[in-house]
Short mmCIF file of C-alpha atoms in Angstrom, two decimals:
data_model
loop_
_atom_site.label_atom_id
_atom_site.label_comp_id
_atom_site.label_asym_id
_atom_site.label_seq_id
_atom_site.Cartn_x
_atom_site.Cartn_y
_atom_site.Cartn_z
CA MET K 8 69.05 -76.55 181.37
CA ASN K 9 68.58 -80.08 182.10
CA ASP K 10 69.31 -81.80 185.15
CA VAL K 11 71.10 -85.11 185.34
CA ASN K 12 68.83 -87.02 187.17
CA ALA K 13 68.41 -90.52 188.21
CA SER K 14 66.47 -92.80 186.14
CA ASN K 15 65.74 -90.17 183.69
CA SER K 16 69.14 -88.61 183.62
CA ASN K 17 69.36 -85.29 182.04
CA ALA K 18 72.72 -84.07 182.64
CA ILE K 19 72.79 -80.40 183.59
CA ASP K 20 69.18 -78.91 183.95
CA ASP K 21 67.26 -76.88 186.22
CA THR K 22 64.87 -79.96 186.73
CA ASP K 23 63.68 -79.72 187.58
CA VAL K 24 64.47 -76.13 189.86
CA GLN K 25 65.20 -72.50 190.04
CA PRO K 26 65.33 -69.65 192.34
CA ALA K 27 64.40 -66.04 193.32
CA ASP K 28 63.49 -63.20 195.93
CA GLU K 29 60.38 -61.25 197.14
CA THR K 30 62.33 -58.06 196.33
CA PRO K 31 62.76 -57.33 192.73
CA ILE K 32 66.38 -58.22 191.73
CA THR K 33 67.51 -55.44 189.29
CA ALA K 34 70.01 -55.99 186.69
CA ALA K 35 73.17 -57.96 187.88
CA THR K 36 73.53 -56.48 191.34
CA ASN K 37 72.60 -59.67 192.92
CA THR K 38 74.81 -61.87 191.01
CA THR K 39 77.70 -60.47 193.20
CA ALA K 40 75.97 -61.49 196.64
CA THR K 41 78.08 -63.30 198.82
CA ILE K 42 76.90 -66.97 199.14
CA SER K 43 75.83 -67.49 202.85
CA SER K 44 76.90 -70.47 204.83
CA ALA K 45 74.99 -73.70 204.49
CA ARG K 46 73.18 -73.35 207.96
CA THR K 47 72.25 -69.67 207.28
CA THR K 48 70.97 -70.17 203.83
CA HIS K 49 68.90 -73.60 204.86
CA THR K 50 67.32 -71.65 207.88
CA SER K 51 66.38 -68.65 205.44
CA LEU K 52 64.85 -71.02 203.01
CA TRP K 53 62.80 -73.04 205.42
CA HIS K 54 61.55 -70.05 207.35
CA ASN K 55 60.20 -68.52 204.09
CA PRO K 56 56.50 -69.90 203.84
CA GLN K 57 56.45 -69.17 200.24
CA TYR K 58 59.46 -71.31 199.51
CA ARG K 59 57.77 -74.11 201.73
CA SER K 60 54.68 -73.99 199.66
CA TRP K 61 56.74 -74.00 196.23
CA PHE K 62 58.83 -76.96 197.57
CA THR K 63 55.73 -78.91 198.53
CA ALA K 64 54.26 -78.37 195.25
CA ASP K 65 57.31 -79.20 193.20
CA THR K 66 57.87 -82.28 195.44
CA ALA K 67 54.44 -83.62 194.94
CA SER K 68 54.65 -83.37 191.18
CA ALA K 69 58.16 -84.93 191.10
CA THR K 70 56.89 -87.76 193.09
CA GLY K 71 53.98 -88.06 190.72
CA LEU K 72 56.33 -88.04 187.90
CA ALA K 73 58.53 -90.66 189.18
CA LEU K 74 55.53 -93.01 190.15
CA LYS K 75 53.75 -92.94 186.60
CA SER K 76 57.01 -92.80 184.59
CA PHE K 77 58.25 -95.91 185.80
CA ALA K 78 55.16 -97.77 184.67
CA ILE K 79 54.96 -96.36 181.24
CA SER K 80 57.35 -98.65 179.61
CA LEU K 81 55.97 -101.66 181.54
CA VAL K 82 52.40 -100.85 180.40
CA ALA K 83 53.44 -100.17 176.78
CA PHE K 84 55.45 -103.43 176.40
CA SER K 85 52.32 -105.40 178.16
CA LEU K 86 50.02 -103.92 175.59
CA THR K 87 52.20 -104.61 172.58
CA ARG K 88 54.84 -107.08 173.59
CA SER K 89 57.27 -104.93 171.37
CA LEU K 90 60.48 -103.41 172.70
CA PRO K 91 60.91 -100.98 169.70
CA THR K 92 57.10 -99.77 170.20
CA ALA K 93 57.72 -99.16 173.86
CA GLY K 94 61.06 -97.31 173.18
CA TRP K 95 59.31 -94.94 170.45
CA LEU K 96 56.66 -94.30 172.78
CA ALA K 97 59.06 -92.94 175.30
CA THR K 98 60.65 -90.70 172.71
CA ALA K 99 57.30 -89.59 171.39
CA SER K 100 56.62 -88.52 174.87
CA VAL K 101 60.02 -86.62 175.13
CA ILE K 102 59.65 -84.95 171.70
CA ALA K 103 56.45 -83.64 172.76
CA ALA K 104 57.47 -82.19 176.07
CA GLN K 105 60.62 -80.63 174.46
CA ILE K 106 58.65 -79.17 171.46
CA SER K 107 56.01 -77.62 173.54
CA GLY K 108 58.57 -76.54 176.07
CA VAL K 109 60.09 -74.25 173.55
CA PHE K 110 56.90 -72.19 173.72
CA GLY K 111 56.02 -72.78 177.30
CA GLY K 112 59.12 -70.73 178.65
CA THR K 113 57.42 -67.73 176.69
CA LEU K 114 54.13 -68.49 178.37
CA ALA K 115 55.73 -68.71 181.80
CA ASP K 116 57.35 -65.12 181.21
CA ARG K 117 54.18 -63.54 179.97
CA HIS K 118 51.46 -65.09 182.34
CA ASN K 119 50.76 -65.47 185.89
CA ARG K 120 53.13 -68.42 186.63
CA LYS K 121 50.93 -69.59 189.86
CA ARG K 122 47.93 -69.94 187.84
CA LEU K 123 50.06 -72.03 185.08
CA ILE K 124 51.50 -74.29 188.12
CA ILE K 125 47.76 -74.92 189.20
CA LEU K 126 46.53 -75.63 185.65
CA ASN K 127 49.38 -77.99 185.02
CA ALA K 128 48.63 -79.95 188.30
CA ALA K 129 45.00 -80.26 187.35
CA CYS K 130 45.68 -81.62 184.03
CA GLY K 131 48.09 -84.06 185.50
CA THR K 132 45.32 -85.37 188.13
CA VAL K 133 42.82 -85.68 185.36
CA LEU K 134 44.92 -87.38 182.73
CA TRP K 135 46.44 -90.10 185.09
CA GLY K 136 43.24 -90.42 186.82
CA THR K 137 41.70 -91.25 183.57
CA VAL K 138 44.56 -93.82 182.60
CA CYS K 139 44.10 -95.44 185.98
CA ALA K 140 40.26 -95.89 185.55
CA MET K 141 40.63 -97.36 182.06
CA LEU K 142 43.63 -99.74 183.16
CA ALA K 143 41.19 -100.75 186.14
CA THR K 144 38.26 -101.64 184.07
CA GLY K 145 40.67 -103.20 181.32
CA LEU K 146 39.49 -100.76 178.73
CA LEU K 147 42.98 -99.29 177.93
CA THR K 148 44.36 -99.81 174.38
CA PHE K 149 47.77 -98.83 173.18
CA PRO K 150 46.43 -95.98 171.03
CA VAL K 151 44.58 -94.48 173.88
CA PHE K 152 47.37 -94.92 176.10
CA ALA K 153 49.89 -93.37 173.59
CA VAL K 154 47.50 -90.48 173.04
CA ALA K 155 47.37 -89.98 177.03
CA ILE K 156 51.01 -90.04 177.22
CA VAL K 157 51.85 -87.51 174.42
CA THR K 158 49.15 -85.32 175.77
CA ALA K 159 50.46 -85.08 179.24
CA SER K 160 53.76 -84.65 178.12
CA THR K 161 52.64 -81.67 175.94
CA VAL K 162 50.72 -80.04 178.77
CA ASN K 163 53.82 -80.39 180.88
CA GLY K 164 55.96 -78.89 178.36
CA LEU K 165 53.80 -76.05 177.82
CA LEU K 166 53.05 -75.26 181.64
CA GLY K 167 56.02 -76.92 183.72
CA ASN K 168 58.41 -74.17 182.94
CA ALA K 169 56.39 -71.87 185.34
CA THR K 170 57.51 -73.73 188.49
CA ASN K 171 61.25 -73.25 187.78
CA ALA K 172 60.75 -69.66 186.55
CA MET K 173 58.57 -68.72 189.55
CA LEU K 174 61.40 -69.64 192.13
CA ARG K 175 63.32 -66.50 191.00
CA SER K 176 60.31 -64.44 192.70
CA ILE K 177 60.70 -66.49 196.09
CA ILE K 178 64.35 -66.61 197.03
CA PRO K 179 67.41 -64.45 196.56
CA THR K 180 70.10 -65.38 193.76
CA ALA K 181 72.63 -65.98 196.54
CA ASP K 182 70.67 -68.82 198.16
CA TYR K 183 70.32 -70.64 194.84
CA PRO K 184 73.44 -73.20 194.80
CA LYS K 185 72.12 -74.39 198.55
CA ALA K 186 68.43 -74.51 197.07
CA GLN K 187 69.63 -76.58 194.20
CA SER K 188 71.47 -78.89 196.53
CA LEU K 189 68.24 -79.27 198.46
CA ASN K 190 66.22 -80.09 195.41
CA GLN K 191 68.91 -82.56 194.42
CA GLY K 192 68.82 -84.24 197.64
CA ARG K 193 64.89 -84.25 197.45
CA ASP K 194 64.93 -85.72 194.06
CA SER K 195 67.39 -88.37 195.16
CA VAL K 196 64.85 -89.35 198.01
CA ILE K 197 62.21 -89.42 195.35
CA SER K 198 64.42 -91.69 193.00
CA LEU K 199 65.37 -93.99 196.07
CA ALA K 200 61.56 -94.48 197.16
CA GLY K 201 59.82 -93.56 193.95
CA SER K 202 60.87 -96.41 191.64
CA PRO K 203 60.72 -99.18 193.86
CA LEU K 204 57.53 -97.92 195.11
CA GLY K 205 56.28 -97.58 191.70
CA GLY K 206 57.54 -101.21 191.11
CA MET K 207 55.63 -102.54 194.13
CA LEU K 208 52.31 -100.62 193.08
CA TYR K 209 52.88 -101.91 189.52
CA ALA K 210 53.21 -105.53 191.08
CA PHE K 211 50.02 -105.15 192.94
CA SER K 212 48.15 -103.75 189.94
CA ALA K 213 49.12 -102.16 186.65
CA TRP K 214 46.79 -98.99 187.53
CA ALA K 215 48.02 -98.36 190.99
CA PRO K 216 51.18 -96.28 189.86
CA PHE K 217 48.82 -93.93 187.99
CA ALA K 218 46.37 -93.64 190.71
CA ALA K 219 49.15 -92.53 193.16
CA ALA K 220 50.37 -90.09 190.40
CA SER K 221 47.06 -88.58 190.09
CA LEU K 222 46.97 -88.00 193.78
CA MET K 223 50.35 -86.43 194.05
CA TYR K 224 49.34 -83.89 191.24
CA ALA K 225 46.35 -82.96 193.16
CA VAL K 226 48.62 -82.39 196.14
CA ALA K 227 50.80 -80.07 194.02
CA GLY K 228 47.81 -78.01 192.74
CA VAL K 229 46.48 -77.55 196.53
CA SER K 230 49.95 -76.45 197.61
CA ALA K 231 50.66 -74.05 194.46
CA SER K 232 47.46 -72.31 195.44
CA MET K 233 48.86 -71.24 198.77
CA LEU K 234 51.50 -69.38 197.22
CA ARG K 235 51.43 -65.65 197.81
CA VAL K 236 53.95 -64.01 195.55
CA ASP K 237 53.42 -60.50 193.78
CA GLU K 238 54.67 -61.34 190.23
CA HIS K 239 54.12 -57.88 188.86
CA ALA K 240 57.67 -57.35 190.29
CA ARG K 241 59.30 -59.06 187.21
CA ASN K 242 57.78 -56.54 184.93
CA ALA K 243 59.07 -53.83 186.84
CA ILE K 244 62.44 -55.35 186.75
CA GLY K 245 62.23 -55.71 182.85
CA ARG K 246 60.99 -51.97 182.56
CA ASP K 247 63.60 -50.59 184.87
CA SER K 248 66.61 -52.44 184.01
CA THR K 249 69.26 -50.81 181.92
CA ASP K 250 72.27 -52.93 182.16
CA ASP K 251 73.26 -53.94 178.85
CA ASP K 252 75.39 -56.81 180.32
CA ILE K 253 72.12 -58.43 181.43
CA THR K 254 69.58 -57.38 178.87
CA GLY K 255 71.93 -57.64 175.94
CA GLY K 256 70.90 -54.18 175.10
CA MET K 257 67.16 -55.20 174.39
CA SER K 258 64.11 -54.24 176.01
CA SER K 259 62.36 -56.50 178.20
CA ARG K 260 59.03 -54.87 177.99
CA HIS K 261 56.60 -57.47 176.68
CA GLY K 262 55.32 -57.17 173.10
CA SER K 263 53.75 -59.89 170.89
CA PHE K 264 54.09 -63.67 171.79
CA ILE K 265 56.39 -63.96 168.70
CA ASP K 266 58.45 -61.04 169.84
CA ASP K 267 59.05 -62.20 173.10
CA PHE K 268 59.75 -65.85 171.79
CA VAL K 269 62.35 -64.50 169.35
CA GLU K 270 63.71 -62.18 171.86
CA GLY K 271 64.70 -65.14 174.33
CA TRP K 272 66.41 -67.24 171.49
CA ARG K 273 68.29 -64.05 170.36
CA TRP K 274 69.47 -63.23 173.87
CA MET K 275 70.56 -67.01 174.54
CA LEU K 276 72.32 -67.53 171.15
CA ARG K 277 74.58 -64.48 171.70
CA ARG K 278 76.09 -65.91 174.88
CA ARG K 279 79.02 -68.10 173.72
CA THR K 280 79.72 -69.80 177.21
CA LEU K 281 76.21 -70.69 177.52
CA MET K 282 75.94 -72.31 174.24
CA ALA K 283 79.13 -74.30 175.05
CA ILE K 284 77.49 -75.59 178.15
CA CYS K 285 74.33 -76.61 176.07
CA VAL K 286 76.60 -78.74 173.78
CA ILE K 287 78.24 -80.26 176.92
CA ALA K 288 74.69 -80.84 178.52
CA ALA K 289 73.62 -82.47 175.13
CA LEU K 290 76.56 -84.94 174.89
CA LEU K 291 76.07 -85.87 178.71
CA ASN K 292 72.34 -86.30 178.52
CA PHE K 293 72.65 -88.31 175.30
CA GLY K 294 75.17 -90.60 176.61
CA ILE K 295 73.71 -91.11 180.15
CA ASN K 296 70.21 -91.16 179.33
CA GLY K 297 70.87 -93.57 176.30
CA ILE K 298 72.57 -96.16 178.60
CA PHE K 299 69.98 -95.93 181.27
CA ALA K 300 67.28 -96.33 178.58
CA THR K 301 69.11 -99.44 177.34
CA VAL K 302 69.32 -101.03 180.76
CA GLN K 303 65.73 -100.70 181.28
CA LEU K 304 64.51 -102.10 177.94
CA GLN K 305 67.04 -104.88 178.34
CA LEU K 306 65.64 -105.76 181.72
CA VAL K 307 62.14 -105.27 180.49
CA GLY K 308 62.67 -107.50 177.47
CA SER K 309 64.41 -110.14 179.67
CA GLY K 310 61.30 -110.45 181.61
CA VAL K 311 62.94 -109.14 184.90
CA ASP K 312 60.40 -108.47 187.50
CA SER K 313 59.18 -104.90 188.15
CA VAL K 314 60.60 -104.59 191.75
CA ARG K 315 64.19 -105.49 190.61
CA ILE K 316 63.67 -103.06 187.65
CA GLY K 317 62.96 -100.42 190.24
CA PHE K 318 66.13 -101.06 192.18
CA VAL K 319 68.18 -99.78 189.39
CA ASP K 320 66.57 -96.36 189.92
CA MET K 321 67.02 -96.85 193.51
CA ALA K 322 70.69 -97.20 193.04
CA THR K 323 70.84 -94.10 190.85
CA GLY K 324 68.62 -92.39 193.51
CA ALA K 325 71.32 -93.41 196.33
CA GLY K 326 74.04 -91.99 194.19
CA MET K 327 72.21 -88.81 193.81
CA LEU K 328 71.35 -88.51 197.52
CA ALA K 329 75.12 -89.19 198.55
CA GLY K 330 76.02 -86.67 195.94
CA ALA K 331 73.56 -84.03 197.37
CA VAL K 332 75.28 -84.29 200.59
CA ILE K 333 78.61 -83.63 198.83
CA ALA K 334 76.92 -80.92 196.69
CA ALA K 335 75.77 -78.92 200.04
CA ARG K 336 79.58 -79.00 201.25
CA VAL K 337 81.34 -77.99 198.16
CA CYS K 338 79.10 -75.86 195.74
CA ASP K 339 80.01 -72.81 197.56
CA ARG K 340 83.74 -73.35 196.79
CA MET K 341 84.06 -75.48 193.65
CA ALA K 342 84.68 -73.77 190.43
CA VAL K 343 82.07 -74.58 187.69
CA GLY K 344 84.90 -75.57 185.14
CA THR K 345 86.14 -78.16 187.71
CA GLY K 346 82.72 -79.56 188.16
CA LEU K 347 82.23 -80.04 184.33
CA ILE K 348 85.66 -81.90 184.11
CA VAL K 349 84.96 -84.09 186.85
CA MET K 350 81.49 -85.02 185.73
CA SER K 351 82.43 -85.59 182.21
CA LEU K 352 85.24 -88.09 183.31
CA ALA K 353 83.21 -89.65 185.94
CA ALA K 354 80.43 -90.51 183.52
CA LEU K 355 82.68 -92.06 181.00
CA ALA K 356 84.60 -94.06 183.61
CA THR K 357 81.63 -95.55 185.59
CA MET K 358 79.59 -96.30 182.43
CA THR K 359 82.22 -98.17 180.80
CA PRO K 360 82.06 -101.43 182.87
CA MET K 361 78.64 -102.05 181.23
CA LEU K 362 80.46 -102.48 177.96
CA VAL K 363 82.21 -105.58 179.17
CA SER K 364 79.47 -106.95 181.42
CA ARG K 365 75.43 -106.74 181.67
CA ALA K 366 75.52 -108.52 185.26
CA TYR K 367 72.71 -106.91 187.34
CA PRO K 368 75.32 -106.04 190.07
CA VAL K 369 77.58 -104.35 187.73
CA ILE K 370 74.46 -102.36 186.46
CA LEU K 371 73.60 -101.21 189.97
CA VAL K 372 77.13 -100.13 190.85
CA SER K 373 77.82 -98.31 187.62
CA SER K 374 74.29 -96.40 188.00
CA LEU K 375 75.20 -95.41 191.66
CA LEU K 376 78.61 -94.24 190.97
CA CYS K 377 77.59 -92.31 187.78
CA CYS K 378 75.19 -90.17 189.85
CA LEU K 379 77.54 -89.05 192.74
CA PRO K 380 78.90 -86.02 190.94
CA ILE K 381 75.69 -85.04 189.38
CA PRO K 382 74.13 -82.93 192.21
CA THR K 383 77.42 -80.81 192.44
CA LEU K 384 77.57 -80.37 188.79
CA ASN K 385 73.75 -79.13 188.66
CA SER K 386 74.14 -76.81 191.46
CA LEU K 387 77.35 -75.30 190.12
CA VAL K 388 76.02 -75.04 186.47
CA LEU K 389 72.43 -74.04 187.14
CA GLY K 390 73.56 -71.47 189.83
CA PHE K 391 75.92 -69.82 187.40
CA VAL K 392 73.35 -69.61 184.70
CA PHE K 393 70.55 -68.62 186.90
CA ALA K 394 72.62 -65.88 188.29
CA LYS K 395 73.44 -64.52 184.87
CA VAL K 396 70.06 -64.52 183.18
CA PRO K 397 67.57 -61.65 183.90
CA THR K 398 64.45 -62.44 186.12
CA ASP K 399 61.97 -61.49 183.25
CA MET K 400 63.59 -64.12 180.77
CA GLN K 401 64.08 -67.14 183.21
CA GLY K 402 61.37 -69.20 181.44
CA ARG K 403 62.57 -68.35 178.04
CA VAL K 404 66.19 -69.04 178.51
CA ASP K 405 65.31 -72.14 180.71
CA SER K 406 63.14 -73.64 177.78
CA SER K 407 65.56 -72.66 175.05
CA SER K 408 68.55 -74.28 176.68
CA ASN K 409 66.71 -77.30 177.79
CA LEU K 410 65.77 -78.05 173.99
CA LEU K 411 69.41 -77.52 172.94
CA GLY K 412 70.59 -79.63 175.82
CA MET K 413 68.07 -82.35 175.30
CA LEU K 414 67.78 -82.46 171.55
CA PRO K 415 69.90 -85.63 170.93
CA THR K 416 68.39 -87.17 174.17
CA LEU K 417 64.80 -87.06 172.44
CA PHE K 418 65.73 -90.19 170.63
CA CYS K 419 67.52 -92.14 173.36
CA SER K 420 64.48 -94.77 173.93
CA ALA K 421 63.96 -95.06 170.34
CA ILE K 422 67.48 -95.77 169.53
CA ALA K 423 67.87 -98.17 172.39
CA GLY K 424 64.68 -100.21 171.63
CA SER K 425 65.46 -100.39 168.00
CA LEU K 426 69.10 -101.39 168.18
CA LEU K 427 68.96 -103.92 171.22
CA PRO K 428 67.28 -106.64 169.18
CA THR K 429 69.75 -106.24 166.34
CA ILE K 430 73.29 -105.52 167.79
CA GLY K 431 72.66 -106.45 171.32
CA PHE K 432 73.26 -104.83 174.78
CA ARG K 433 77.05 -104.27 174.59
CA MET K 434 77.20 -102.62 171.11
CA THR K 435 74.27 -100.49 172.00
CA VAL K 436 76.03 -99.19 175.17
CA ALA K 437 79.23 -98.67 173.12
CA LEU K 438 77.21 -96.26 170.87
CA PHE K 439 76.30 -94.02 173.75
CA LEU K 440 79.81 -94.34 175.28
CA THR K 441 81.15 -92.58 172.33
CA ALA K 442 79.20 -89.65 172.88
CA LEU K 443 80.45 -89.56 176.57
CA ALA K 444 84.20 -89.77 175.19
CA ALA K 445 83.57 -87.10 172.68
CA ASN K 446 82.22 -84.78 175.69
CA VAL K 447 85.61 -85.41 177.60
CA THR K 448 87.52 -84.22 174.52
CA ILE K 449 85.29 -80.90 174.19
CA VAL K 450 85.43 -80.12 177.85
CA LEU K 451 89.18 -80.51 177.96
CA ALA K 452 89.71 -78.58 174.75
CA MET K 453 87.69 -75.43 175.77
CA PRO K 454 89.50 -72.89 178.04
CA ALA K 455 86.32 -70.74 178.17
CA VAL K 456 84.40 -73.71 180.08
CA ARG K 457 87.30 -74.93 182.11
CA SER K 458 87.94 -71.55 183.45
CA ILE K 459 84.43 -70.64 184.79
CA PRO K 460 85.00 -69.78 188.49
CA ALA K 461 83.37 -70.69 191.73
CA ALA K 462 80.29 -68.74 193.09
CA ASP K 463 82.04 -65.92 194.76
CA ARG K 464 83.49 -64.82 191.42
CA TRP K 465 80.64 -65.20 189.00
CA ASP K 466 80.45 -61.57 188.55
CA GLU K 467 83.68 -61.78 186.78
CA ALA K 468 82.47 -64.25 184.36
CA GLU K 469 80.63 -63.95 181.03
CA LEU K 470 77.73 -66.07 180.11
#
């Protein structure tokens, strides 16, 4: 699923994150584990050297992503002087990542995940290092830049699922809500520092954010190489599990790539609650991402300096950071259904002021407030889905649900870039607000979603 995440808000995801345990988890037994206290959970996580290596690798790659993502629209606009072109490049990047990600989940379930993480980091280091060098020497053209962006997105889509899927082999299921709140806090800090830092680096020179991103991906690769996790355990889980509630009555033994690919989709499409969550995620992602894309392109087109644009992402990061603190306190006790209702209402209410004003302070305040409930929602929803999906299918369910939850969002930047010059800021925002209003109606009208319980009763709920 897709995280609602600061400047690139993906409402409900496992962004960027998902957990596991060095001891094989069979069937659904661990879904009933009692969630430990915040202190106990945090201690167990940080005392686990494998989790520390995983967290470092994931943090470095997330930092690299934040630094280079901020500069992409600015570089594209500087090369073309066209808002629609800059918007369509961002859309092409997301489409490439989502299409390749559909197959990436199956790759993550069939191959050594550590090697996939290292390969992804190596590709990021080389690609962004090349973009940096070409910008520094004045050789970069828009077609070359576009190819680099789409290639990087494709590689990340194919290989990026391995990071999330591997976490199930590192920490226990019961630790997931707290691990997710930690990751949300980490992502919030990156948003707070990453975009302003990216803006300052870009103000220094257009190549600087890409140089920093290349370095961060190199750090991610080195950290991933330190992981020592026996991934053969997940194959044993698939062979030994006989619980039809978890496997859906299907064998988890690996067949051909196509067989495994189809099996993952079949398993997911049979889960009604999961499909409903995907619909909700799609509407939230489309509405929130669309408004943020509209804001960024409006500021870029208006000639606002890169540092001030970066402060918008800083505001969303501040909201996420404060929200992560709240999530750490309530994610053990709050019902998932309650979190979905709160997030849906909050997204609509906090984004509506931009319909009547595009003043910079209004944008900052709305962005901050919208992100406050996101970490709690991500911790609840991703924890629930994580606990109900068998270990050997984490990658496939992750990629499939991501595609469904992000499908309308693929076109947010293109829609915003195309509509801004024709119908203006307010009407473009109104279009995305309509999606958020539709989502509120759906959430309130679906008892199956509203009734999803808190973590200590997940064993009673169906996915």
